[in-house]
Short mmCIF file of C-alpha atoms and ligand atoms in Angstrom, two decimals:
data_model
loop_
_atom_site.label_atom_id
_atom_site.label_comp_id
_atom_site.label_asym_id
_atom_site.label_seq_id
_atom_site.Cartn_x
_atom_site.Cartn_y
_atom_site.Cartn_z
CA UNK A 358 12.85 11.46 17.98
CA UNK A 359 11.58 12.43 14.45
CA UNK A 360 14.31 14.38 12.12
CA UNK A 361 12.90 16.73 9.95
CA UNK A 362 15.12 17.65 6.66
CA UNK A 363 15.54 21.58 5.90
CA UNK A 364 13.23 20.94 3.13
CA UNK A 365 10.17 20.35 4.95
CA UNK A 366 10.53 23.92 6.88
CA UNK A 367 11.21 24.40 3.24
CA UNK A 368 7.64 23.20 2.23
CA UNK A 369 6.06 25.28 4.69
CA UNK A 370 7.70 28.74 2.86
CA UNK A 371 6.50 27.60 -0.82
CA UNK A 372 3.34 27.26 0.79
CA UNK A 373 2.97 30.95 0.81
CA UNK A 374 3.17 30.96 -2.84
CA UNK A 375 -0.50 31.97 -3.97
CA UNK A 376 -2.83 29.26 -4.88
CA UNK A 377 -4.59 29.84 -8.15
CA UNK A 378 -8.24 30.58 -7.42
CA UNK A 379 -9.76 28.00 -9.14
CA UNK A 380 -11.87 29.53 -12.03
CA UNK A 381 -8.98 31.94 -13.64
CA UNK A 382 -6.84 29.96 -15.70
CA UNK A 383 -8.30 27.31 -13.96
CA UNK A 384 -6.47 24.55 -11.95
CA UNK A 385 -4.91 21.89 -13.29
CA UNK A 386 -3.54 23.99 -16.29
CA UNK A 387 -1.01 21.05 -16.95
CA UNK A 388 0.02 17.59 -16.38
CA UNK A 389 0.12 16.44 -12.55
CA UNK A 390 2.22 13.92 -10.97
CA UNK A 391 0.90 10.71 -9.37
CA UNK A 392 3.93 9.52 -7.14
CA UNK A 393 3.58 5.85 -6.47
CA UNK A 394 5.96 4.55 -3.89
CA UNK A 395 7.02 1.13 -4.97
CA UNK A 396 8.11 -0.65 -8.55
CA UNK A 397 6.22 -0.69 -11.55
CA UNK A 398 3.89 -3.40 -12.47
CA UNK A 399 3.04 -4.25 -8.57
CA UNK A 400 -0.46 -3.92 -6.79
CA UNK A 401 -0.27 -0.45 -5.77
CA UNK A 402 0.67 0.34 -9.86
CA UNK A 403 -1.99 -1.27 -11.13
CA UNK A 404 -4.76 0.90 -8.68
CA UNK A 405 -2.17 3.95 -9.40
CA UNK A 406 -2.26 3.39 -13.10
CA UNK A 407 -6.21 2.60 -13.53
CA UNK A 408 -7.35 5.91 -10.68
CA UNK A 409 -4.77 8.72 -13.06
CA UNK A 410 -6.30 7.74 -16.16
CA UNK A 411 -9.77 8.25 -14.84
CA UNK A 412 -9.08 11.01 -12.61
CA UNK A 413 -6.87 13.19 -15.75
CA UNK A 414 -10.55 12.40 -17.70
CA UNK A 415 -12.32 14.53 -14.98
CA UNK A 416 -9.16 16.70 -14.32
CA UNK A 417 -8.81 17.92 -18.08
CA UNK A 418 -5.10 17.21 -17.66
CA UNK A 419 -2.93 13.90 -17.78
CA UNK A 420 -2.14 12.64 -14.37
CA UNK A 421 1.40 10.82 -14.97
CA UNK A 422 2.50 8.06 -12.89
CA UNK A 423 6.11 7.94 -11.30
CA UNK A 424 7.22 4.96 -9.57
CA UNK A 425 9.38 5.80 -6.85
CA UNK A 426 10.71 2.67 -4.95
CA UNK A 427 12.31 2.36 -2.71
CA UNK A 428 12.70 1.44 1.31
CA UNK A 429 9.71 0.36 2.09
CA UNK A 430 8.02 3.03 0.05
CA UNK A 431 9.15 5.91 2.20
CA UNK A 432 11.56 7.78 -0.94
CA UNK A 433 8.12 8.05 -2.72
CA UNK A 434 6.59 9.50 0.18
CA UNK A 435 9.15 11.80 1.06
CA UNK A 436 9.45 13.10 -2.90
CA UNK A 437 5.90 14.09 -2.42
CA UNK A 438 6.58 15.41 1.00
CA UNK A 439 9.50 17.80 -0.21
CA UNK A 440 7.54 18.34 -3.30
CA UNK A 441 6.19 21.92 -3.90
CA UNK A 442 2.60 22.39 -2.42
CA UNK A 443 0.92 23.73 -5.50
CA UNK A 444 -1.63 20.72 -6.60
CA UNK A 445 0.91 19.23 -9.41
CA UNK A 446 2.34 16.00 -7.03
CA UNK A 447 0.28 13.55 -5.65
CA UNK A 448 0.85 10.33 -3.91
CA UNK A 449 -0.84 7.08 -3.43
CA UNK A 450 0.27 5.36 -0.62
CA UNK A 451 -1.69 2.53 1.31
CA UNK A 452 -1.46 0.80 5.01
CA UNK A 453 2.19 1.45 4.95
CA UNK A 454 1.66 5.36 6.02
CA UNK A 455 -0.27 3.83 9.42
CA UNK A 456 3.17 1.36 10.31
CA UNK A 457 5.94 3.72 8.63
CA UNK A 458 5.99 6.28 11.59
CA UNK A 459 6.60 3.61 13.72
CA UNK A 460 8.69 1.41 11.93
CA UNK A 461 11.08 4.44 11.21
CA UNK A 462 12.55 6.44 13.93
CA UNK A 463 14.72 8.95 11.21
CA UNK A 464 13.37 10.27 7.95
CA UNK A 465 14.19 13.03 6.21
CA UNK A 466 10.33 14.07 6.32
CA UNK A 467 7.69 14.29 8.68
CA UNK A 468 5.64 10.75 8.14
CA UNK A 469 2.26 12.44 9.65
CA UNK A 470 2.19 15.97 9.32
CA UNK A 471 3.70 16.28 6.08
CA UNK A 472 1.19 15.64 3.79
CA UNK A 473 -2.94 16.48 2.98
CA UNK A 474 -4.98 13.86 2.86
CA UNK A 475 -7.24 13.95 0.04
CA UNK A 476 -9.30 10.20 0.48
CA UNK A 477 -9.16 6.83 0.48
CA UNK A 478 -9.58 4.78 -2.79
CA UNK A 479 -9.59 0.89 -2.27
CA UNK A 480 -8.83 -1.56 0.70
CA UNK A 481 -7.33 -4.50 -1.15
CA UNK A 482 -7.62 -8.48 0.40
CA UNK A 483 -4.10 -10.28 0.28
CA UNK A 484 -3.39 -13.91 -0.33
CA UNK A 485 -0.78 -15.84 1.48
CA UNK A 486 1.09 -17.63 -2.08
CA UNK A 487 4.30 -19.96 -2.89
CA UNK A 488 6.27 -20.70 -5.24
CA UNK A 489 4.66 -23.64 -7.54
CA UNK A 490 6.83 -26.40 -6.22
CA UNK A 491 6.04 -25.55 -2.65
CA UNK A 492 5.91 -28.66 -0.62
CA UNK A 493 2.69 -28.57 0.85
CA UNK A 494 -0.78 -28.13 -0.69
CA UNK A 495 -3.01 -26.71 1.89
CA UNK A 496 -2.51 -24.77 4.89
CA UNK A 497 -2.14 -27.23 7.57
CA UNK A 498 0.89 -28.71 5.35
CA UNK A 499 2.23 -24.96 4.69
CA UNK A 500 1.58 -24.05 8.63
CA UNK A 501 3.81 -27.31 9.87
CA UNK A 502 6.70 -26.51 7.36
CA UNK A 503 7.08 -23.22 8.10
CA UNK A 504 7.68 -24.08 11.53
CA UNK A 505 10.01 -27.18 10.42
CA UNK A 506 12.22 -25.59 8.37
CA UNK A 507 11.82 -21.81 10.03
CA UNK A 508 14.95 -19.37 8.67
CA UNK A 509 14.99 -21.79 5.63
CA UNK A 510 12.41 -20.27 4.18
CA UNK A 511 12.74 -17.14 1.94
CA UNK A 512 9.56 -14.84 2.40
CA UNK A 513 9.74 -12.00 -0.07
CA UNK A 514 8.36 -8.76 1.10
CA UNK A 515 8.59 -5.00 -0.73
CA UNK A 516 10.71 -4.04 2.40
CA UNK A 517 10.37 -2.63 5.48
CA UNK A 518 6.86 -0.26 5.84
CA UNK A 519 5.28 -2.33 2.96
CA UNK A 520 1.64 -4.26 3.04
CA UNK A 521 4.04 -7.49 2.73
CA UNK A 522 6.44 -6.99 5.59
CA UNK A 523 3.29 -5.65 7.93
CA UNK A 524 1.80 -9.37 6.61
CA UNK A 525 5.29 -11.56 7.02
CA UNK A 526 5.10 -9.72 10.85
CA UNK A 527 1.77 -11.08 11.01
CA UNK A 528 2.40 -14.54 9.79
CA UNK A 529 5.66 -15.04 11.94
CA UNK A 530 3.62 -14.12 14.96
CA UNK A 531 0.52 -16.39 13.83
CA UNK A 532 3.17 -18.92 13.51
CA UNK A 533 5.01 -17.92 16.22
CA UNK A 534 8.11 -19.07 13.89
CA UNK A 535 10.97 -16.99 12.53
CA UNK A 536 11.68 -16.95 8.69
CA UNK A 537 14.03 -15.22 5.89
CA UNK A 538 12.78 -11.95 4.26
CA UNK A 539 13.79 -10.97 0.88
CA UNK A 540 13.02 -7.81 -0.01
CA UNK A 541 12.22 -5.95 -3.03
CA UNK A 542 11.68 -2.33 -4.80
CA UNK A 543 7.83 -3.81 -4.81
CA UNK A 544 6.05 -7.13 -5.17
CA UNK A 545 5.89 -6.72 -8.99
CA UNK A 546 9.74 -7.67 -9.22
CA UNK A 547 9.20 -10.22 -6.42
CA UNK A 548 6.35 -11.98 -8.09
CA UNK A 549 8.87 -12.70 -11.19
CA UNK A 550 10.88 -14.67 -8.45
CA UNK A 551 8.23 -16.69 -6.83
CA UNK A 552 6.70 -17.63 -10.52
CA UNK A 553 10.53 -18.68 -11.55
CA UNK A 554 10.52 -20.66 -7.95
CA UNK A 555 13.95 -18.61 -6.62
CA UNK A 556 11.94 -17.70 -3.37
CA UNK A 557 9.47 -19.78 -1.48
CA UNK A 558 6.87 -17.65 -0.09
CA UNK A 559 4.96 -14.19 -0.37
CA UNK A 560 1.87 -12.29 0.92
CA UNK A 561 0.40 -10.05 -1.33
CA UNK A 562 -2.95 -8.17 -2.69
CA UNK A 563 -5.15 -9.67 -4.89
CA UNK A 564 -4.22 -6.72 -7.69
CA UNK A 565 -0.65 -8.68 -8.05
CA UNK A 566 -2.15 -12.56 -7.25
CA UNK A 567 -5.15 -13.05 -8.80
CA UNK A 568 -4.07 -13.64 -11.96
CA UNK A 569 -1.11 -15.74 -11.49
CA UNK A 570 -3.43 -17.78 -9.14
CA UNK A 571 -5.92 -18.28 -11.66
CA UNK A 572 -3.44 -18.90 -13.95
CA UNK A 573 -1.58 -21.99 -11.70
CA UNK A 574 1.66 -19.58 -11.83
CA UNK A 575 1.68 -19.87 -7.44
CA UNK A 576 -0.03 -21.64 -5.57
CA UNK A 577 -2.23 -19.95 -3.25
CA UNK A 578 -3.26 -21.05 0.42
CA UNK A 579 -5.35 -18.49 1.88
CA UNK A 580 -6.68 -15.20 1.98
CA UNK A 581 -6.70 -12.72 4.79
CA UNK A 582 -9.97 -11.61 5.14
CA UNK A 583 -13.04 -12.68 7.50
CA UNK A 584 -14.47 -14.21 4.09
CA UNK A 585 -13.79 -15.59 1.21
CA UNK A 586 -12.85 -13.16 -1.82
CA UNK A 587 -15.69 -12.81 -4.46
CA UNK A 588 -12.73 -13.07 -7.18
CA UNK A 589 -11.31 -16.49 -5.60
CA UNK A 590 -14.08 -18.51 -4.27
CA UNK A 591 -12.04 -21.47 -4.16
CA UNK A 592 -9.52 -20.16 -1.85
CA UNK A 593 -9.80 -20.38 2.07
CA UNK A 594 -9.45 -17.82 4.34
CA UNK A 595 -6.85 -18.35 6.62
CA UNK A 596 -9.06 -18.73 9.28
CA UNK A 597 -10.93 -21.91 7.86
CA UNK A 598 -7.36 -22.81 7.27
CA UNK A 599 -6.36 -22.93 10.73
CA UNK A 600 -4.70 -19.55 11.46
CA UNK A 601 -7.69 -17.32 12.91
CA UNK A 602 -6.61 -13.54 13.49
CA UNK A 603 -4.01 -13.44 10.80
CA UNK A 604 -6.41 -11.22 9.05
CA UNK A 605 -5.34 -7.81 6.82
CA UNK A 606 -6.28 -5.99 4.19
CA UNK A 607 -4.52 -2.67 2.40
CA UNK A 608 -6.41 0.53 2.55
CA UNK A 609 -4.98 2.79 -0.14
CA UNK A 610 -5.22 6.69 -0.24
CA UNK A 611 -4.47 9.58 -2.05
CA UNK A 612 -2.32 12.48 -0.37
CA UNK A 613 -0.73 15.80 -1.36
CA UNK A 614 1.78 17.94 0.35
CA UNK A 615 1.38 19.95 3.24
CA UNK A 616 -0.35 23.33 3.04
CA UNK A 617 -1.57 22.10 -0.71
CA UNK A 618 -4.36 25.01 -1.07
CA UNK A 619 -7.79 23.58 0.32
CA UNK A 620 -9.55 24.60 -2.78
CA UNK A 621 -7.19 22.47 -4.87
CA UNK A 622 -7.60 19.28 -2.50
CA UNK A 623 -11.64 19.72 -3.11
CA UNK A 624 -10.63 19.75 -6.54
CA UNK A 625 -8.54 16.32 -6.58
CA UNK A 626 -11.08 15.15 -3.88
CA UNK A 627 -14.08 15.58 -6.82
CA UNK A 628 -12.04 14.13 -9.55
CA UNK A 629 -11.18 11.45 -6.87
CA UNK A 630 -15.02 10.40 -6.41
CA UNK A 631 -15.76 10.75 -10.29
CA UNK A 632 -12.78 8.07 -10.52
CA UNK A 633 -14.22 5.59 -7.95
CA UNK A 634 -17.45 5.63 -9.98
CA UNK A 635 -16.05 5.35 -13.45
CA UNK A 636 -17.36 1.84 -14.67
CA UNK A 637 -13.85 0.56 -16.30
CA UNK A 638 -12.12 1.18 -12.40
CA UNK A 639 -15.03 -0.48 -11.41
CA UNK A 640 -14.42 -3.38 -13.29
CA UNK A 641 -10.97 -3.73 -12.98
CA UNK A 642 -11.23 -3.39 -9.64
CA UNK A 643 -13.75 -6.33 -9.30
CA UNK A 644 -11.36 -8.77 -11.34
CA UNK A 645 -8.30 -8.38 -9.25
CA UNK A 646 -10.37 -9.14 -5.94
CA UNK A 647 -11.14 -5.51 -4.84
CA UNK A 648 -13.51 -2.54 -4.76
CA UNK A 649 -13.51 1.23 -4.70
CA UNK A 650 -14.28 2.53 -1.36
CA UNK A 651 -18.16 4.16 -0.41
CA UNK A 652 -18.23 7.84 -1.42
CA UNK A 653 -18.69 8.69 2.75
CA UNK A 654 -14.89 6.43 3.18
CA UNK A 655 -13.54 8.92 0.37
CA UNK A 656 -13.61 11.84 1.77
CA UNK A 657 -10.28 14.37 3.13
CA UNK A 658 -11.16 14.29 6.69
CA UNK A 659 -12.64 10.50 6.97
CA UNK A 660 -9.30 9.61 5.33
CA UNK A 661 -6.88 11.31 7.90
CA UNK A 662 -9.41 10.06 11.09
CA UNK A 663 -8.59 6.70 9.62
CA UNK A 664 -4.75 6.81 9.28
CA UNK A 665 -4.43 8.11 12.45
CA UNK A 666 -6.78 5.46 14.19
CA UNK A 667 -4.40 2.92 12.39
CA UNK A 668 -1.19 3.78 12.87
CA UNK A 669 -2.45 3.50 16.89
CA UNK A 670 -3.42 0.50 15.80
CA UNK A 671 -0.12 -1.02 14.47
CA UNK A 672 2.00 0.46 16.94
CA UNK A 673 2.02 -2.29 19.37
CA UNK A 674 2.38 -5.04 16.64
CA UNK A 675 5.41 -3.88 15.85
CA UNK A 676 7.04 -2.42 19.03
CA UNK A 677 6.53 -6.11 20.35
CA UNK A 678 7.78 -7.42 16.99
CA UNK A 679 10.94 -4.38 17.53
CA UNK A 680 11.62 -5.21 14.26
CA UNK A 681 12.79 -1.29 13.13
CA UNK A 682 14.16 -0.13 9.93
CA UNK A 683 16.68 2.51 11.79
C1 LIG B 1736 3.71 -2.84 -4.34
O1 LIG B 1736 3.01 -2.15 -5.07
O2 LIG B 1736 4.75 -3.33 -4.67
C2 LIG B 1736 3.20 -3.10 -2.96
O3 LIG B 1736 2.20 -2.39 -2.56
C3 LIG B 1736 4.13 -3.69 -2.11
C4 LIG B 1736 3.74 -3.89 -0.69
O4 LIG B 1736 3.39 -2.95 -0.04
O5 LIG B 1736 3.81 -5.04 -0.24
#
């Protein structure tokens, strides 16, 4: 049974409050909040930080990041839930929208139905990394002690609903081996750990690895795609490693409260594709291991077939797993 807070019903009242027809006094007519759900300097940061500055360009006004952290990224997602529907609070989330309604039986919002979907922006590989001083150098080493030394091993994740915990679920069932989960407000704070060696293990997008991997910070063992990432050539997927099927990668997406006008979600939606095209996103993109989605994957209503497909597709992972955060 879901739990919706007063504010929600409260959300659907403001929604009555008249939408500006775009054109007079034209929409945005000041700065707009970009809620991102988990610590600054962490993977979903860096796409958050890079998409406002190039969608405020288009926009004509400054699109303002505010990291919200916080339980697996759901306190983000419910600020922008309770947050008025009027075009001036957005939130990017990623694959943790598809495994939150599961993995939480009471929030304070409604974890579908509560926000507009206004289109996907990236789907980001992640890399299985240690700390340095690991003791193993490959996968097969890695894969044998894991299952040696089991709870002894501290996997950091951004909590429960993150792209790390959905990954440490996959892993432990790859592995069919229990280990220790650390979390944290986001994997930019947990990367300072595994660099300074105080926990073992971590799976994590290429926006927060790449560089410490190319910079022999972690040591990296595999990725979890069907092929190898353009960005690491030298690293294995973790099916040439020996672990076929522990495969993921995190779609990311762009939402807006519920009954947000439609003419203002076309507007974000436009700004949105002039973003993914912008040559310095591009770029960025392409040196932390990722890319902006097609134009036809960036649309409102592709978007919200997608999430729902997925969270369908989770479900079963992790009622088996019945690993719940309430
Ligand atoms: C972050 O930005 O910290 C992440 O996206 C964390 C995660 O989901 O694993």
């Amino acid at each position: 049974m879901i739990l919706f807070g007063k504010r929600a019903l409260l959300g659907a009242g403001l929604a009555a409050v008249a939408a500006p027809a775009l054109g007079q006094g034209a929409y945005p007519t000041r700065p707009i909040t970009m809620v991102i759900p988990f610590a600054a300097g962490g993977p979903t940061d860096t796409v958050g930080r890079l998409l406002a500055q190039a969608m405020g360009a288009d926009l004509g006004q400054p699109v303002v990041v505010e990291n919200v952290g916080g339980a697996g990224g759901t306190l983000g997602a419910q600020r922008t839930a309770q947050a008025r529907p009027d075009g001036y609070n957005i939130l990017l989330h990623h694959i943790g929208m598809a495994t939150i309604p599961t993995l939480y039986r009471r929030l304070a919002y409604d974890p579908i139905n509560g926000f507009e979907t206004i289109g996907m922006v990236t789907e980001v590989p992640m890399t299985l990394v240690a700390r340095r001083n690991f003791p193993a150098t490959n996968m097969a080493e890695l894969i044998a002690h894991v299952r040696r030394e089991r709870e002894k091993i501290n996997y950091a994740n951004a909590g429960i609903g993150a792209a790390s915990h959905l990954c440490g679920l996959l892993l432990q069932k790859a592995l069919d081996t229990p280990f220790t989960t650390v979390p944290y407000r986001g994997t930019g704070p947990a990367m300072n750990d595994l660099v300074a060696g105080t926990v073992d293990l971590m799976c994590d997008q290429t926006t927060n690895t790449t560089e410490q991997i190319r910079g022999g910070t972690i040591r990296a063992f595999a990725a979890t795609t069907p092929e190898r990432i353009a960005a690491l050539p030298d690293l294995p997927t973790a099916a040439e490693g020996g672990l076929p099927g522990f495969e993921v990668s995190v779609w990311h997406g762009l939402y807006a409260p519920r009954n947000t006008p439609r003419p203002i979600i076309e507007r974000l939606n436009a700004a949105l594709l002039k973003a993914l095209a912008e040559p310095n996103l591009v770029r960025r993109f392409g040196d932390l291991g990722t890319t902006p989605v097609p134009a036809n994957r960036a649309t409102p209503e592709y978007h919200r077939t997608f999430w729902q497909q997925d969270i369908q597709k989770w479900r079963p992972l992790i009622q088996a797993a019945g690993q719940y955060a309430d």
